[in-house]
Amino acid sequence: MSFTAEVRDELARCEPECEYCDLSTLAALTRVSGTLSLAGSGRYRLTVATETGAVARTMITLTHRILKLKTEFTVRKSVLHKVRNYLITLPDQPDLDKALVLLGILDRRGGLVAGVPRHIVARPCCRLAYIRGALIAGGFVADPRGDFHLEIAVQGEQYARGLCDLLEQIGVHARVNARRGSFAVYIKSAEEIEQLLKLVGAKRSVAEIEEARAVKLVKNDVNRRVNAELANQTRSAGAAQHQLALIDELEQRGLRDALPDALAVFCDLRERYPDLSLRDLGEMADPPLSKSALYHRVLRLEKLIEANR
């Protein structure tokens, strides 16, 4: 099961906080996954298609419990993608038009509601229930072991903006991106994704994200340390080669035998330990020398050679 399917399944099992929360969840499900068709004058047909069992199960359960309407259920299997497709249909029947108004799909005059229906999300708990329904219906949550990304695919820019505003009201910042006639309400911040899933009740999924983040932090820290060490080794190797070149030039110019004791000791150490950093080279001296002391000896060698060129 994909991480998205795990999140949807967990959200579908959340209990409502008040008597209207289930209505909010059902309203979001039908709005995000549903297609409304006219079956004649004043007659409608609502169809919800999904590949997610949690969506189908929640849609049928809540429709029967809240709306008391008849549903038709069909399961189809895609030969190409080898996945099941669930089709839930609310055929034309008495009170379907009233149910569509109650769900915020139609207004009282029979017109389509473009944004998020206000009466559905009036209470804070119903707000969360509506967002939960939208996530169950059209949500995608990337596997946290990869990049952090959450999005909800919806139809209509006004509705997408309304969903963004709803998320802002619960303290979660989201953006809208247009995609081939549809819109994606998306979040890329791991903290924001965690906060949203925690608010809507996906505690198990949040724990998985936190674990993945912890593993990533450790890996990133190890990588930083390794890269820093490699960079230090590269710099040390380059510095050591430069110092050996200075010593060779001293010998070529006949200056090696006349060096002061401090510089002679440095040259002997560097030739004996050509791969060590200045810090490690200082520890090989007797008595030990600091990195700063050895560095100043290198500067003295450079000045000596420069003066004799």
CSV table of C-alpha atoms in Angstrom, one decimal:
chain,number,residue,atom,x,y,z
A,1,MET,CA,0.0,0.0,0.0
A,2,SER,CA,1.3,3.4,-0.9
A,3,PHE,CA,1.8,6.1,1.7
A,4,THR,CA,-1.1,8.1,0.2
A,5,ALA,CA,-3.4,5.1,0.5
A,6,GLU,CA,-2.3,4.6,4.2
A,7,VAL,CA,-3.1,8.3,5.0
A,8,ARG,CA,-6.5,8.1,3.2
A,9,ASP,CA,-7.4,4.9,5.0
A,10,GLU,CA,-6.4,6.3,8.4
A,11,LEU,CA,-8.4,9.5,7.8
A,12,ALA,CA,-11.4,7.5,6.7
A,13,ARG,CA,-11.5,5.9,10.1
A,14,CYS,CA,-11.5,9.1,12.1
A,15,GLU,CA,-14.5,9.7,14.4
A,16,PRO,CA,-16.6,12.9,14.0
A,17,GLU,CA,-16.3,15.5,16.8
A,18,CYS,CA,-19.9,16.8,16.4
A,19,GLU,CA,-23.1,15.7,14.7
A,20,TYR,CA,-22.3,17.9,11.6
A,21,CYS,CA,-18.8,16.7,11.0
A,22,ASP,CA,-19.8,13.7,8.9
A,23,LEU,CA,-21.9,16.0,6.7
A,24,SER,CA,-18.8,18.2,6.1
A,25,THR,CA,-16.7,15.2,5.3
A,26,LEU,CA,-19.3,13.9,2.8
A,27,ALA,CA,-19.6,17.3,1.3
A,28,ALA,CA,-15.9,17.5,0.5
A,29,LEU,CA,-15.9,13.9,-0.8
A,30,THR,CA,-18.7,14.6,-3.3
A,31,ARG,CA,-17.2,17.9,-4.3
A,32,VAL,CA,-13.7,16.7,-4.9
A,33,SER,CA,-14.4,13.3,-6.4
A,34,GLY,CA,-18.0,13.7,-7.7
A,35,THR,CA,-19.5,14.6,-11.1
A,36,LEU,CA,-23.0,16.1,-11.3
A,37,SER,CA,-25.1,15.4,-14.3
A,38,LEU,CA,-28.5,16.7,-15.4
A,39,ALA,CA,-31.0,13.9,-15.9
A,40,GLY,CA,-33.8,16.2,-17.1
A,41,SER,CA,-35.6,19.3,-15.8
A,42,GLY,CA,-34.8,19.6,-12.1
A,43,ARG,CA,-33.4,16.0,-12.1
A,44,TYR,CA,-29.8,15.2,-11.2
A,45,ARG,CA,-27.4,12.3,-11.1
A,46,LEU,CA,-24.3,12.3,-8.9
A,47,THR,CA,-21.4,10.0,-9.7
A,48,VAL,CA,-18.2,9.5,-7.6
A,49,ALA,CA,-15.3,7.6,-9.2
A,50,THR,CA,-12.3,6.6,-7.2
A,51,GLU,CA,-9.5,4.0,-7.1
A,52,THR,CA,-9.4,4.2,-3.3
A,53,GLY,CA,-11.5,1.8,-1.2
A,54,ALA,CA,-11.5,4.3,1.7
A,55,VAL,CA,-13.3,6.9,-0.5
A,56,ALA,CA,-15.8,4.4,-1.7
A,57,ARG,CA,-16.5,3.0,1.8
A,58,THR,CA,-16.8,6.4,3.4
A,59,MET,CA,-19.0,7.8,0.5
A,60,ILE,CA,-21.5,4.9,0.7
A,61,THR,CA,-21.6,4.8,4.5
A,62,LEU,CA,-22.2,8.5,5.0
A,63,THR,CA,-24.7,8.8,2.1
A,64,HIS,CA,-26.9,6.1,3.7
A,65,ARG,CA,-26.5,7.4,7.2
A,66,ILE,CA,-27.0,11.1,6.6
A,67,LEU,CA,-28.9,11.6,3.4
A,68,LYS,CA,-30.9,8.3,3.5
A,69,LEU,CA,-30.5,8.1,-0.3
A,70,LYS,CA,-30.1,5.1,-2.6
A,71,THR,CA,-26.7,4.4,-4.1
A,72,GLU,CA,-25.5,2.2,-6.9
A,73,PHE,CA,-22.1,0.6,-6.6
A,74,THR,CA,-19.9,-0.8,-9.4
A,75,VAL,CA,-16.4,-2.2,-9.3
A,76,ARG,CA,-14.4,-2.1,-12.5
A,77,LYS,CA,-10.8,-3.3,-13.0
A,78,SER,CA,-8.4,-1.6,-15.3
A,79,VAL,CA,-6.6,-4.0,-17.6
A,80,LEU,CA,-4.0,-1.5,-18.4
A,81,HIS,CA,-3.1,-0.3,-14.8
A,82,LYS,CA,-4.3,-3.5,-13.0
A,83,VAL,CA,-6.2,-1.5,-10.4
A,84,ARG,CA,-9.8,-1.4,-9.2
A,85,ASN,CA,-12.0,1.5,-9.9
A,86,TYR,CA,-15.0,2.1,-7.7
A,87,LEU,CA,-18.1,3.9,-9.1
A,88,ILE,CA,-20.7,5.1,-6.6
A,89,THR,CA,-23.8,6.6,-8.2
A,90,LEU,CA,-26.7,8.5,-6.7
A,91,PRO,CA,-29.3,8.2,-9.4
A,92,ASP,CA,-32.2,10.6,-9.8
A,93,GLN,CA,-34.6,10.1,-6.8
A,94,PRO,CA,-36.8,12.1,-4.5
A,95,ASP,CA,-34.9,14.6,-2.3
A,96,LEU,CA,-31.6,14.3,-4.2
A,97,ASP,CA,-31.9,18.0,-5.1
A,98,LYS,CA,-32.3,18.9,-1.5
A,99,ALA,CA,-29.3,16.7,-0.6
A,100,LEU,CA,-27.2,18.6,-3.2
A,101,VAL,CA,-28.1,21.9,-1.5
A,102,LEU,CA,-27.3,20.5,1.9
A,103,LEU,CA,-23.9,19.3,0.7
A,104,GLY,CA,-23.2,22.8,-0.7
A,105,ILE,CA,-23.0,21.6,-4.3
A,106,LEU,CA,-26.1,23.6,-5.4
A,107,ASP,CA,-27.5,26.8,-4.0
A,108,ARG,CA,-31.2,27.2,-3.1
A,109,ARG,CA,-31.9,28.5,-6.7
A,110,GLY,CA,-30.3,25.4,-8.3
A,111,GLY,CA,-27.1,27.1,-9.3
A,112,LEU,CA,-23.7,25.5,-8.8
A,113,VAL,CA,-21.7,26.7,-5.8
A,114,ALA,CA,-18.2,27.7,-7.0
A,115,GLY,CA,-16.4,27.9,-3.7
A,116,VAL,CA,-16.3,26.2,-0.4
A,117,PRO,CA,-19.9,26.3,1.1
A,118,ARG,CA,-19.8,28.4,4.3
A,119,HIS,CA,-22.6,26.7,6.1
A,120,ILE,CA,-20.7,23.4,5.9
A,121,VAL,CA,-17.5,24.8,7.5
A,122,ALA,CA,-19.0,27.1,10.1
A,123,ARG,CA,-17.6,25.2,13.1
A,124,PRO,CA,-13.9,24.6,13.7
A,125,CYS,CA,-14.3,20.9,14.0
A,126,CYS,CA,-16.4,20.8,10.8
A,127,ARG,CA,-13.7,22.8,9.1
A,128,LEU,CA,-11.2,20.0,9.9
A,129,ALA,CA,-13.7,17.4,8.8
A,130,TYR,CA,-14.2,19.1,5.5
A,131,ILE,CA,-10.4,19.2,4.9
A,132,ARG,CA,-10.2,15.6,6.0
A,133,GLY,CA,-12.8,14.7,3.3
A,134,ALA,CA,-10.9,16.6,0.6
A,135,LEU,CA,-7.7,14.7,1.6
A,136,ILE,CA,-9.5,11.4,1.5
A,137,ALA,CA,-11.0,12.1,-1.9
A,138,GLY,CA,-8.2,13.9,-3.8
A,139,GLY,CA,-5.2,14.0,-1.5
A,140,PHE,CA,-1.7,12.8,-2.4
A,141,VAL,CA,1.0,12.5,0.2
A,142,ALA,CA,4.5,11.6,-1.0
A,143,ASP,CA,6.4,8.9,0.7
A,144,PRO,CA,8.4,10.8,3.5
A,145,ARG,CA,11.5,8.8,2.7
A,146,GLY,CA,11.7,10.9,-0.4
A,147,ASP,CA,10.7,14.5,-0.9
A,148,PHE,CA,8.0,16.1,1.3
A,149,HIS,CA,4.9,16.9,-0.7
A,150,LEU,CA,1.2,17.0,-0.1
A,151,GLU,CA,-1.5,18.1,-2.6
A,152,ILE,CA,-5.2,18.0,-3.2
A,153,ALA,CA,-6.4,17.8,-6.8
A,154,VAL,CA,-9.6,19.7,-7.4
A,155,GLN,CA,-11.6,21.3,-10.2
A,156,GLY,CA,-12.2,25.0,-10.4
A,157,GLU,CA,-9.8,27.8,-9.3
A,158,GLN,CA,-12.3,29.5,-7.0
A,159,TYR,CA,-12.8,26.2,-5.1
A,160,ALA,CA,-9.0,25.7,-4.9
A,161,ARG,CA,-8.6,29.2,-3.5
A,162,GLY,CA,-11.4,28.6,-1.0
A,163,LEU,CA,-9.7,25.4,0.1
A,164,CYS,CA,-6.4,27.4,0.6
A,165,ASP,CA,-8.3,29.9,2.7
A,166,LEU,CA,-9.7,27.1,4.8
A,167,LEU,CA,-6.2,25.7,5.4
A,168,GLU,CA,-5.0,29.2,6.4
A,169,GLN,CA,-7.7,29.4,9.0
A,170,ILE,CA,-6.3,26.3,10.7
A,171,GLY,CA,-2.7,27.7,10.5
A,172,VAL,CA,-1.5,25.8,7.4
A,173,HIS,CA,0.0,27.7,4.4
A,174,ALA,CA,-0.8,26.2,1.0
A,175,ARG,CA,-0.4,27.3,-2.6
A,176,VAL,CA,-2.4,26.7,-5.8
A,177,ASN,CA,-1.0,25.4,-9.0
A,178,ALA,CA,-2.9,25.1,-12.3
A,179,ARG,CA,-2.6,21.7,-14.1
A,180,ARG,CA,-4.2,20.9,-17.4
A,181,GLY,CA,-7.6,22.2,-16.6
A,182,SER,CA,-7.5,21.2,-12.9
A,183,PHE,CA,-5.9,22.7,-9.9
A,184,ALA,CA,-3.6,21.4,-7.1
A,185,VAL,CA,-3.6,22.8,-3.6
A,186,TYR,CA,-0.1,21.9,-2.4
A,187,ILE,CA,2.2,22.0,0.6
A,188,LYS,CA,6.0,21.3,0.4
A,189,SER,CA,7.0,22.1,4.0
A,190,ALA,CA,7.5,19.0,6.2
A,191,GLU,CA,6.4,21.0,9.2
A,192,GLU,CA,3.2,22.2,7.6
A,193,ILE,CA,2.4,18.7,6.3
A,194,GLU,CA,2.9,17.3,9.8
A,195,GLN,CA,0.8,20.0,11.3
A,196,LEU,CA,-2.1,19.4,8.8
A,197,LEU,CA,-2.1,15.6,9.2
A,198,LYS,CA,-2.0,16.0,13.0
A,199,LEU,CA,-4.9,18.4,13.0
A,200,VAL,CA,-7.1,16.1,10.8
A,201,GLY,CA,-6.3,13.0,12.8
A,202,ALA,CA,-3.7,11.1,10.9
A,203,LYS,CA,-1.5,10.4,13.9
A,204,ARG,CA,0.0,7.2,12.7
A,205,SER,CA,1.1,8.9,9.4
A,206,VAL,CA,2.6,11.8,11.3
A,207,ALA,CA,4.7,9.4,13.3
A,208,GLU,CA,6.0,7.9,10.1
A,209,ILE,CA,6.9,11.3,8.8
A,210,GLU,CA,8.7,12.3,12.0
A,211,GLU,CA,10.7,9.0,11.9
A,212,ALA,CA,11.6,9.7,8.2
A,213,ARG,CA,12.7,13.2,9.1
A,214,ALA,CA,14.9,12.0,11.9
A,215,VAL,CA,16.6,9.5,9.6
A,216,LYS,CA,17.1,12.2,7.0
A,217,LEU,CA,18.6,14.6,9.6
A,218,VAL,CA,21.1,11.9,10.7
A,219,LYS,CA,22.0,11.1,7.1
A,220,ASN,CA,22.4,14.8,6.2
A,221,ASP,CA,24.6,15.3,9.3
A,222,VAL,CA,26.8,12.3,8.3
A,223,ASN,CA,27.1,13.6,4.8
A,224,ARG,CA,28.1,17.1,5.9
A,225,ARG,CA,30.7,15.6,8.2
A,226,VAL,CA,32.1,13.3,5.5
A,227,ASN,CA,32.1,16.2,2.9
A,228,ALA,CA,33.9,18.5,5.4
A,229,GLU,CA,36.5,15.8,6.2
A,230,LEU,CA,37.1,15.2,2.5
A,231,ALA,CA,37.4,18.9,1.9
A,232,ASN,CA,39.9,19.2,4.8
A,233,GLN,CA,41.9,16.3,3.4
A,234,THR,CA,42.0,17.8,0.0
A,235,ARG,CA,43.2,21.2,1.4
A,236,SER,CA,45.8,19.5,3.6
A,237,ALA,CA,47.1,17.4,0.7
A,238,GLY,CA,47.4,20.5,-1.4
A,239,ALA,CA,49.2,22.4,1.4
A,240,ALA,CA,51.5,19.5,2.0
A,241,GLN,CA,52.5,19.4,-1.7
A,242,HIS,CA,53.2,23.1,-1.7
A,243,GLN,CA,55.4,22.7,1.4
A,244,LEU,CA,57.3,19.8,-0.2
A,245,ALA,CA,57.9,22.0,-3.3
A,246,LEU,CA,59.3,24.7,-1.1
A,247,ILE,CA,61.7,22.2,0.5
A,248,ASP,CA,62.8,21.0,-3.0
A,249,GLU,CA,63.5,24.6,-4.1
A,250,LEU,CA,65.5,25.2,-0.9
A,251,GLU,CA,67.8,22.3,-1.8
A,252,GLN,CA,68.1,23.4,-5.4
A,253,ARG,CA,69.2,26.8,-4.3
A,254,GLY,CA,71.6,25.4,-1.7
A,255,LEU,CA,69.8,26.9,1.2
A,256,ARG,CA,68.8,23.8,3.1
A,257,ASP,CA,72.0,23.3,5.1
A,258,ALA,CA,72.0,26.9,6.4
A,259,LEU,CA,68.4,26.8,7.7
A,260,PRO,CA,67.7,27.8,11.3
A,261,ASP,CA,67.0,24.9,13.6
A,262,ALA,CA,63.2,25.6,13.7
A,263,LEU,CA,62.9,25.6,9.9
A,264,ALA,CA,65.2,22.5,9.6
A,265,VAL,CA,63.0,20.6,12.1
A,266,PHE,CA,59.9,21.5,10.0
A,267,CYS,CA,61.5,20.4,6.8
A,268,ASP,CA,62.5,17.0,8.3
A,269,LEU,CA,59.0,16.5,9.7
A,270,ARG,CA,57.3,17.3,6.4
A,271,GLU,CA,59.5,14.9,4.5
A,272,ARG,CA,59.0,12.1,7.0
A,273,TYR,CA,55.2,12.6,7.0
A,274,PRO,CA,54.2,14.0,3.6
A,275,ASP,CA,50.4,13.3,4.0
A,276,LEU,CA,49.7,14.8,7.5
A,277,SER,CA,47.9,18.0,8.1
A,278,LEU,CA,49.8,20.8,10.0
A,279,ARG,CA,47.9,20.0,13.1
A,280,ASP,CA,48.8,16.3,13.0
A,281,LEU,CA,52.4,17.1,11.9
A,282,GLY,CA,52.8,19.2,15.0
A,283,GLU,CA,51.9,16.3,17.2
A,284,MET,CA,54.8,14.3,15.7
A,285,ALA,CA,57.4,16.9,16.8
A,286,ASP,CA,59.4,16.5,20.0
A,287,PRO,CA,58.2,18.5,21.9
A,288,PRO,CA,54.8,18.9,20.1
A,289,LEU,CA,54.2,22.0,18.1
A,290,SER,CA,51.0,23.9,17.5
A,291,LYS,CA,49.4,24.3,14.0
A,292,SER,CA,50.0,28.0,14.3
A,293,ALA,CA,53.7,27.6,15.0
A,294,LEU,CA,54.2,25.3,12.0
A,295,TYR,CA,52.2,27.6,9.7
A,296,HIS,CA,54.5,30.5,10.7
A,297,ARG,CA,57.5,28.4,9.8
A,298,VAL,CA,56.0,27.8,6.3
A,299,LEU,CA,55.6,31.5,5.9
A,300,ARG,CA,59.3,32.0,6.9
A,301,LEU,CA,60.3,29.4,4.3
A,302,GLU,CA,58.3,31.2,1.6
A,303,LYS,CA,59.9,34.6,2.5
A,304,LEU,CA,63.4,33.0,2.5
A,305,ILE,CA,62.9,31.5,-1.0
A,306,GLU,CA,61.4,34.8,-2.3
A,307,ALA,CA,64.4,36.7,-1.0
A,308,ASN,CA,66.8,34.4,-2.8
A,309,ARG,CA,65.1,34.3,-6.2
